[in-house]
């Protein structure tokens, strides 16, 4: 009996000591196995779908080609215009006639002046004639009472004339005279334009000189 009580006492002391030691140890909030499982968590099907939709979400850029109309220029009213219209109708393409003001020609005029009065202009005319330079007095327009010393079809020839006059002591200059007129062009709406390739248009217009087409943004 004595030895049994002594054994129980030793066991109780050992158990109490272990409990005291265990109580002093820091608690682990997450077990290693649980932490590993947490790191390997997979997204749900719904979460993955939302993630994919978000990554694929990019700005939408409209096809600008579908917003373009076509303009055909350089057509002649009694020649190429009705023929091109007919060919477009055969392709079930509607084209609208549009009248535009355009520059038909540019002239480069060499002048001296203008002067304060016609008398002064005539006096300069006589001086130019004495140097062998032909000219005449302009009597109307923005350059009234100036001397016209020549009209040229391009700027290069006009500048050459100015240089020649400069060697004679005549300080002339070049002005541009624009001759405008009206032309009839064809405009094709964006719906029909989207169905017409550049190759088809080139084929339609190939038989006519100075005709061309362009695509432009339209409503």
PDB file of N, CA, C and O in Angstrom, residues 145-176:
ATOM      1  N   UNK A 145      -4.378  99.694-111.575  1.00  0.00           N
ATOM      2  CA  UNK A 145      -3.276 100.647-111.748  1.00  0.00           C
ATOM      3  C   UNK A 145      -1.893 100.014-111.529  1.00  0.00           C
ATOM      4  O   UNK A 145      -0.920 100.698-111.215  1.00  0.00           O
ATOM      5  N   UNK A 146      -1.820  98.690-111.692  1.00  0.00           N
ATOM      6  CA  UNK A 146      -0.526  98.007-111.700  1.00  0.00           C
ATOM      7  C   UNK A 146      -0.189  97.660-113.145  1.00  0.00           C
ATOM      8  O   UNK A 146      -1.060  97.669-114.029  1.00  0.00           O
ATOM      9  N   UNK A 147       1.069  97.348-113.399  1.00  0.00           N
ATOM     10  CA  UNK A 147       1.472  96.911-114.736  1.00  0.00           C
ATOM     11  C   UNK A 147       1.549  95.397-114.773  1.00  0.00           C
ATOM     12  O   UNK A 147       2.153  94.781-113.882  1.00  0.00           O
ATOM     13  N   UNK A 148       0.946  94.791-115.768  1.00  0.00           N
ATOM     14  CA  UNK A 148       1.078  93.352-115.983  1.00  0.00           C
ATOM     15  C   UNK A 148       2.252  93.114-116.919  1.00  0.00           C
ATOM     16  O   UNK A 148       2.297  93.624-118.040  1.00  0.00           O
ATOM     17  N   UNK A 149       3.212  92.320-116.444  1.00  0.00           N
ATOM     18  CA  UNK A 149       4.435  92.071-117.204  1.00  0.00           C
ATOM     19  C   UNK A 149       4.510  90.651-117.741  1.00  0.00           C
ATOM     20  O   UNK A 149       5.542  90.238-118.272  1.00  0.00           O
ATOM     21  N   UNK A 150       3.424  89.921-117.597  1.00  0.00           N
ATOM     22  CA  UNK A 150       3.392  88.562-118.129  1.00  0.00           C
ATOM     23  C   UNK A 150       2.549  87.644-117.259  1.00  0.00           C
ATOM     24  O   UNK A 150       2.468  87.830-116.040  1.00  0.00           O
ATOM     25  N   UNK A 151       1.925  86.639-117.898  1.00  0.00           N
ATOM     26  CA  UNK A 151       1.108  85.642-117.195  1.00  0.00           C
ATOM     27  C   UNK A 151       1.659  84.265-117.549  1.00  0.00           C
ATOM     28  O   UNK A 151       1.852  83.946-118.726  1.00  0.00           O
ATOM     29  N   UNK A 152       1.866  83.421-116.510  1.00  0.00           N
ATOM     30  CA  UNK A 152       2.499  82.119-116.713  1.00  0.00           C
ATOM     31  C   UNK A 152       1.650  81.006-116.073  1.00  0.00           C
ATOM     32  O   UNK A 152       0.886  81.249-115.139  1.00  0.00           O
ATOM     33  N   UNK A 153       1.832  79.806-116.588  1.00  0.00           N
ATOM     34  CA  UNK A 153       1.046  78.674-116.100  1.00  0.00           C
ATOM     35  C   UNK A 153       1.655  78.014-114.869  1.00  0.00           C
ATOM     36  O   UNK A 153       1.005  77.199-114.215  1.00  0.00           O
ATOM     37  N   UNK A 154       2.907  78.346-114.531  1.00  0.00           N
ATOM     38  CA  UNK A 154       3.525  77.770-113.340  1.00  0.00           C
ATOM     39  C   UNK A 154       4.417  78.800-112.659  1.00  0.00           C
ATOM     40  O   UNK A 154       4.852  79.784-113.264  1.00  0.00           O
ATOM     41  N   UNK A 155       4.690  78.529-111.395  1.00  0.00           N
ATOM     42  CA  UNK A 155       5.428  79.472-110.563  1.00  0.00           C
ATOM     43  C   UNK A 155       6.894  79.594-110.994  1.00  0.00           C
ATOM     44  O   UNK A 155       7.506  80.658-110.857  1.00  0.00           O
ATOM     45  N   UNK A 156       7.458  78.518-111.525  1.00  0.00           N
ATOM     46  CA  UNK A 156       8.873  78.533-111.920  1.00  0.00           C
ATOM     47  C   UNK A 156       9.137  79.558-113.018  1.00  0.00           C
ATOM     48  O   UNK A 156      10.093  80.359-112.938  1.00  0.00           O
ATOM     49  N   UNK A 157       8.295  79.556-114.052  1.00  0.00           N
ATOM     50  CA  UNK A 157       8.478  80.511-115.151  1.00  0.00           C
ATOM     51  C   UNK A 157       8.243  81.951-114.687  1.00  0.00           C
ATOM     52  O   UNK A 157       8.909  82.886-115.157  1.00  0.00           O
ATOM     53  N   UNK A 158       7.285  82.113-113.769  1.00  0.00           N
ATOM     54  CA  UNK A 158       7.005  83.459-113.245  1.00  0.00           C
ATOM     55  C   UNK A 158       8.206  83.998-112.465  1.00  0.00           C
ATOM     56  O   UNK A 158       8.590  85.164-112.618  1.00  0.00           O
ATOM     57  N   UNK A 159       8.827  83.162-111.653  1.00  0.00           N
ATOM     58  CA  UNK A 159       9.998  83.595-110.888  1.00  0.00           C
ATOM     59  C   UNK A 159      11.167  83.920-111.815  1.00  0.00           C
ATOM     60  O   UNK A 159      11.955  84.839-111.537  1.00  0.00           O
ATOM     61  N   UNK A 160      11.286  83.147-112.886  1.00  0.00           N
ATOM     62  CA  UNK A 160      12.356  83.436-113.850  1.00  0.00           C
ATOM     63  C   UNK A 160      12.174  84.825-114.467  1.00  0.00           C
ATOM     64  O   UNK A 160      13.144  85.565-114.653  1.00  0.00           O
ATOM     65  N   UNK A 161      10.898  85.179-114.763  1.00  0.00           N
ATOM     66  CA  UNK A 161      10.608  86.505-115.319  1.00  0.00           C
ATOM     67  C   UNK A 161      10.933  87.600-114.311  1.00  0.00           C
ATOM     68  O   UNK A 161      11.498  88.654-114.686  1.00  0.00           O
ATOM     69  N   UNK A 162      10.618  87.363-113.064  1.00  0.00           N
ATOM     70  CA  UNK A 162      10.912  88.351-112.021  1.00  0.00           C
ATOM     71  C   UNK A 162      12.414  88.583-111.931  1.00  0.00           C
ATOM     72  O   UNK A 162      12.877  89.725-111.786  1.00  0.00           O
ATOM     73  N   UNK A 163      13.195  87.528-112.024  1.00  0.00           N
ATOM     74  CA  UNK A 163      14.658  87.657-111.961  1.00  0.00           C
ATOM     75  C   UNK A 163      15.196  88.449-113.149  1.00  0.00           C
ATOM     76  O   UNK A 163      16.108  89.283-113.002  1.00  0.00           O
ATOM     77  N   UNK A 164      14.627  88.189-114.336  1.00  0.00           N
ATOM     78  CA  UNK A 164      15.061  88.920-115.538  1.00  0.00           C
ATOM     79  C   UNK A 164      14.765  90.415-115.407  1.00  0.00           C
ATOM     80  O   UNK A 164      15.599  91.267-115.754  1.00  0.00           O
ATOM     81  N   UNK A 165      13.589  90.743-114.902  1.00  0.00           N
ATOM     82  CA  UNK A 165      13.209  92.148-114.717  1.00  0.00           C
ATOM     83  C   UNK A 165      14.072  92.824-113.667  1.00  0.00           C
ATOM     84  O   UNK A 165      14.393  94.011-113.768  1.00  0.00           O
ATOM     85  N   UNK A 166      14.469  92.056-112.646  1.00  0.00           N
ATOM     86  CA  UNK A 166      15.306  92.614-111.588  1.00  0.00           C
ATOM     87  C   UNK A 166      16.652  93.085-112.149  1.00  0.00           C
ATOM     88  O   UNK A 166      17.202  94.096-111.702  1.00  0.00           O
ATOM     89  N   UNK A 167      17.165  92.367-113.128  1.00  0.00           N
ATOM     90  CA  UNK A 167      18.437  92.751-113.747  1.00  0.00           C
ATOM     91  C   UNK A 167      18.313  94.046-114.554  1.00  0.00           C
ATOM     92  O   UNK A 167      19.308  94.726-114.814  1.00  0.00           O
ATOM     93  N   UNK A 168      17.053  94.399-114.901  1.00  0.00           N
ATOM     94  CA  UNK A 168      16.798  95.650-115.627  1.00  0.00           C
ATOM     95  C   UNK A 168      16.415  96.786-114.678  1.00  0.00           C
ATOM     96  O   UNK A 168      16.065  97.887-115.131  1.00  0.00           O
ATOM     97  N   UNK A 169      16.438  96.514-113.400  1.00  0.00           N
ATOM     98  CA  UNK A 169      16.084  97.540-112.425  1.00  0.00           C
ATOM     99  C   UNK A 169      14.597  97.651-112.173  1.00  0.00           C
ATOM    100  O   UNK A 169      14.133  98.652-111.611  1.00  0.00           O
ATOM    101  N   UNK A 170      13.827  96.647-112.569  1.00  0.00           N
ATOM    102  CA  UNK A 170      12.359  96.656-112.361  1.00  0.00           C
ATOM    103  C   UNK A 170      12.033  95.667-111.241  1.00  0.00           C
ATOM    104  O   UNK A 170      12.272  94.460-111.379  1.00  0.00           O
ATOM    105  N   UNK A 171      11.474  96.181-110.146  1.00  0.00           N
ATOM    106  CA  UNK A 171      11.180  95.340-108.986  1.00  0.00           C
ATOM    107  C   UNK A 171       9.753  94.793-109.084  1.00  0.00           C
ATOM    108  O   UNK A 171       8.805  95.355-108.525  1.00  0.00           O
ATOM    109  N   UNK A 172       9.598  93.703-109.783  1.00  0.00           N
ATOM    110  CA  UNK A 172       8.281  93.099-109.998  1.00  0.00           C
ATOM    111  C   UNK A 172       8.019  92.021-108.941  1.00  0.00           C
ATOM    112  O   UNK A 172       8.912  91.637-108.184  1.00  0.00           O
ATOM    113  N   UNK A 173       6.813  91.528-108.920  1.00  0.00           N
ATOM    114  CA  UNK A 173       6.430  90.443-108.004  1.00  0.00           C
ATOM    115  C   UNK A 173       5.412  89.535-108.683  1.00  0.00           C
ATOM    116  O   UNK A 173       4.842  89.881-109.729  1.00  0.00           O
ATOM    117  N   UNK A 174       5.181  88.386-108.075  1.00  0.00           N
ATOM    118  CA  UNK A 174       4.244  87.403-108.637  1.00  0.00           C
ATOM    119  C   UNK A 174       2.979  87.328-107.794  1.00  0.00           C
ATOM    120  O   UNK A 174       3.044  87.282-106.568  1.00  0.00           O
ATOM    121  N   UNK A 175       1.830  87.313-108.459  1.00  0.00           N
ATOM    122  CA  UNK A 175       0.553  87.081-107.777  1.00  0.00           C
ATOM    123  C   UNK A 175      -0.109  85.862-108.419  1.00  0.00           C
ATOM    124  O   UNK A 175       0.149  85.538-109.584  1.00  0.00           O
ATOM    125  N   UNK A 176      -0.945  85.190-107.645  1.00  0.00           N
ATOM    126  CA  UNK A 176      -1.635  83.997-108.146  1.00  0.00           C
ATOM    127  C   UNK A 176      -3.086  84.349-108.426  1.00  0.00           C
ATOM    128  O   UNK A 176      -3.785  84.900-107.575  1.00  0.00           O
TER     129      UNK A 176
END
